[in-house]
Amino acid sequence: LSCLLGSRGRALVLGHLVAREGEEVTASEVAAATDLSIPEAARQLSGLEDLGLLTSHRRGRLRLYRVVERYPLWPELRMLAVKTLGAAGVVKEALADLDLEVAAVFGSVAGGLDTPQSDVDLLVDLAPGRSLVDLGGVVMDLQDSLAFK
């Protein structure tokens, strides 16, 4: 994916945007979720905004970015990221903030045998103090991002 997008950093940012689709993200959040520095994450986000893929606004000292879902190439970029990162990579990214004891993808997706009709089999062990409500929103977002059930 980095060859197509021109840089590894842009590919990492795109993967994070897919996992957080519909949410606002900051450069520091992107940097924490990837191995990019905060300045590099900010540069990549700004570049994607210059291309029209993202919009941003300031809230205090933070610059918040959001995908422009009407961007003509967004559906294709999203699916390209999912195919390149794999569903397991997108799931891992989406679950990163939930403080899980254990998370595992199993079944056809984990084995690389998934088809467009496949579902994603996910096993999670929630940390103490977490509930299925915490997980529910993430699962619904993943269903939309991955086009899986």
CSV table of C-alpha atoms in Angstrom, one decimal:
chain,number,residue,atom,x,y,z
A,1,LEU,CA,0.0,0.0,0.0
A,2,SER,CA,2.9,2.4,0.7
A,3,CYS,CA,4.1,2.1,-2.9
A,4,LEU,CA,0.7,3.1,-4.2
A,5,LEU,CA,0.3,6.0,-1.7
A,6,GLY,CA,3.8,7.3,-2.0
A,7,SER,CA,4.9,6.6,1.6
A,8,ARG,CA,4.7,4.1,4.4
A,9,GLY,CA,3.5,6.9,6.7
A,10,ARG,CA,0.5,7.7,4.5
A,11,ALA,CA,-0.4,4.0,4.4
A,12,LEU,CA,-0.3,3.8,8.2
A,13,VAL,CA,-2.5,6.9,8.5
A,14,LEU,CA,-5.0,5.5,6.0
A,15,GLY,CA,-5.2,2.3,8.0
A,16,HIS,CA,-5.9,4.2,11.1
A,17,LEU,CA,-8.6,6.3,9.4
A,18,VAL,CA,-10.3,3.1,8.2
A,19,ALA,CA,-10.3,1.7,11.7
A,20,ARG,CA,-11.6,4.9,13.2
A,21,GLU,CA,-14.0,5.7,10.3
A,22,GLY,CA,-16.6,8.3,11.2
A,23,GLU,CA,-14.5,9.5,14.2
A,24,GLU,CA,-12.4,12.6,14.5
A,25,VAL,CA,-8.7,11.9,15.0
A,26,THR,CA,-5.7,14.0,16.1
A,27,ALA,CA,-2.1,13.7,15.0
A,28,SER,CA,-1.1,12.5,18.5
A,29,GLU,CA,-3.7,9.8,18.4
A,30,VAL,CA,-2.5,8.6,15.0
A,31,ALA,CA,1.1,8.7,16.2
A,32,ALA,CA,0.2,6.6,19.3
A,33,ALA,CA,-1.6,4.0,17.2
A,34,THR,CA,1.2,3.8,14.6
A,35,ASP,CA,5.0,4.0,14.8
A,36,LEU,CA,5.0,7.6,13.4
A,37,SER,CA,6.2,10.6,15.2
A,38,ILE,CA,3.6,13.3,16.0
A,39,PRO,CA,5.1,15.7,13.5
A,40,GLU,CA,5.1,13.0,10.8
A,41,ALA,CA,1.5,12.0,11.6
A,42,ALA,CA,0.5,15.7,11.4
A,43,ARG,CA,2.3,16.1,8.1
A,44,GLN,CA,0.5,13.1,6.6
A,45,LEU,CA,-2.9,14.2,7.9
A,46,SER,CA,-2.3,17.7,6.5
A,47,GLY,CA,-1.3,16.2,3.2
A,48,LEU,CA,-4.5,14.1,3.0
A,49,GLU,CA,-6.5,17.2,3.9
A,50,ASP,CA,-4.8,19.1,1.0
A,51,LEU,CA,-6.0,16.3,-1.3
A,52,GLY,CA,-9.6,16.7,-0.1
A,53,LEU,CA,-9.8,13.4,1.7
A,54,LEU,CA,-10.0,15.0,5.2
A,55,THR,CA,-11.4,18.0,6.8
A,56,SER,CA,-10.2,19.5,10.0
A,57,HIS,CA,-11.1,22.0,12.6
A,58,ARG,CA,-9.5,23.3,15.8
A,59,ARG,CA,-10.8,22.6,19.3
A,60,GLY,CA,-8.6,24.5,21.7
A,61,ARG,CA,-5.0,23.5,20.9
A,62,LEU,CA,-6.0,20.3,19.1
A,63,ARG,CA,-6.6,20.0,15.3
A,64,LEU,CA,-9.2,17.3,14.7
A,65,TYR,CA,-9.4,15.5,11.3
A,66,ARG,CA,-12.3,13.6,9.9
A,67,VAL,CA,-12.6,11.7,6.6
A,68,VAL,CA,-14.8,13.3,3.9
A,69,GLU,CA,-16.9,10.3,3.2
A,70,ARG,CA,-18.2,11.9,0.0
A,71,TYR,CA,-14.6,12.0,-1.3
A,72,PRO,CA,-14.9,10.2,-4.7
A,73,LEU,CA,-12.2,7.7,-4.0
A,74,TRP,CA,-12.9,7.0,-0.3
A,75,PRO,CA,-14.8,3.8,-0.8
A,76,GLU,CA,-11.9,2.4,-3.0
A,77,LEU,CA,-9.2,3.7,-0.7
A,78,ARG,CA,-11.0,2.1,2.3
A,79,MET,CA,-11.3,-1.3,0.7
A,80,LEU,CA,-7.7,-1.1,-0.6
A,81,ALA,CA,-6.6,-0.5,3.0
A,82,VAL,CA,-8.7,-3.3,4.3
A,83,LYS,CA,-7.3,-5.7,1.6
A,84,THR,CA,-3.7,-4.6,2.2
A,85,LEU,CA,-3.8,-4.5,6.0
A,86,GLY,CA,-6.2,-7.4,6.2
A,87,ALA,CA,-9.3,-7.5,8.3
A,88,ALA,CA,-7.2,-8.6,11.3
A,89,GLY,CA,-5.1,-5.5,11.0
A,90,VAL,CA,-8.1,-3.2,10.9
A,91,VAL,CA,-9.7,-5.1,13.8
A,92,LYS,CA,-6.5,-4.8,15.9
A,93,GLU,CA,-6.4,-1.0,15.2
A,94,ALA,CA,-10.0,-0.5,16.1
A,95,LEU,CA,-9.7,-2.5,19.4
A,96,ALA,CA,-6.5,-0.7,20.5
A,97,ASP,CA,-8.3,1.7,22.8
A,98,LEU,CA,-10.4,-0.8,24.6
A,99,ASP,CA,-7.8,-2.1,27.1
A,100,LEU,CA,-8.6,-5.8,26.4
A,101,GLU,CA,-7.0,-8.7,28.2
A,102,VAL,CA,-7.1,-10.8,25.0
A,103,ALA,CA,-8.3,-10.3,21.5
A,104,ALA,CA,-8.1,-12.8,18.6
A,105,VAL,CA,-9.4,-13.1,15.1
A,106,PHE,CA,-10.1,-16.7,14.1
A,107,GLY,CA,-11.8,-18.6,11.3
A,108,SER,CA,-11.5,-17.9,7.6
A,109,VAL,CA,-10.2,-14.4,8.0
A,110,ALA,CA,-7.4,-15.4,10.3
A,111,GLY,CA,-6.5,-18.2,8.0
A,112,GLY,CA,-6.5,-15.9,4.9
A,113,LEU,CA,-9.3,-17.9,3.4
A,114,ASP,CA,-12.0,-15.2,3.6
A,115,THR,CA,-14.3,-14.4,0.8
A,116,PRO,CA,-16.6,-11.4,0.3
A,117,GLN,CA,-19.3,-13.4,2.0
A,118,SER,CA,-17.2,-14.2,5.1
A,119,ASP,CA,-17.8,-12.9,8.5
A,120,VAL,CA,-15.1,-12.0,11.0
A,121,ASP,CA,-14.9,-14.3,14.0
A,122,LEU,CA,-13.6,-12.3,17.0
A,123,LEU,CA,-12.8,-13.5,20.5
A,124,VAL,CA,-12.2,-10.9,23.2
A,125,ASP,CA,-11.6,-11.0,27.0
A,126,LEU,CA,-12.7,-7.7,28.4
A,127,ALA,CA,-10.6,-6.0,31.0
A,128,PRO,CA,-12.1,-5.7,34.5
A,129,GLY,CA,-14.6,-2.8,34.5
A,130,ARG,CA,-15.4,-3.1,30.8
A,131,SER,CA,-18.7,-4.3,29.5
A,132,LEU,CA,-20.2,-5.5,26.2
A,133,VAL,CA,-21.5,-2.0,25.7
A,134,ASP,CA,-17.9,-0.8,25.4
A,135,LEU,CA,-17.3,-3.4,22.7
A,136,GLY,CA,-20.7,-2.9,20.9
A,137,GLY,CA,-19.9,0.5,19.3
A,138,VAL,CA,-16.5,-0.8,18.1
A,139,VAL,CA,-18.1,-3.9,16.5
A,140,MET,CA,-20.7,-1.8,14.8
A,141,ASP,CA,-18.1,0.5,13.4
A,142,LEU,CA,-16.0,-2.5,12.2
A,143,GLN,CA,-19.0,-4.0,10.4
A,144,ASP,CA,-19.3,-0.8,8.4
A,145,SER,CA,-15.6,-0.4,7.8
A,146,LEU,CA,-15.0,-4.0,6.8
A,147,ALA,CA,-18.4,-4.7,5.1
A,148,PHE,CA,-18.4,-7.9,7.2
A,149,LYS,CA,-21.0,-9.1,9.7
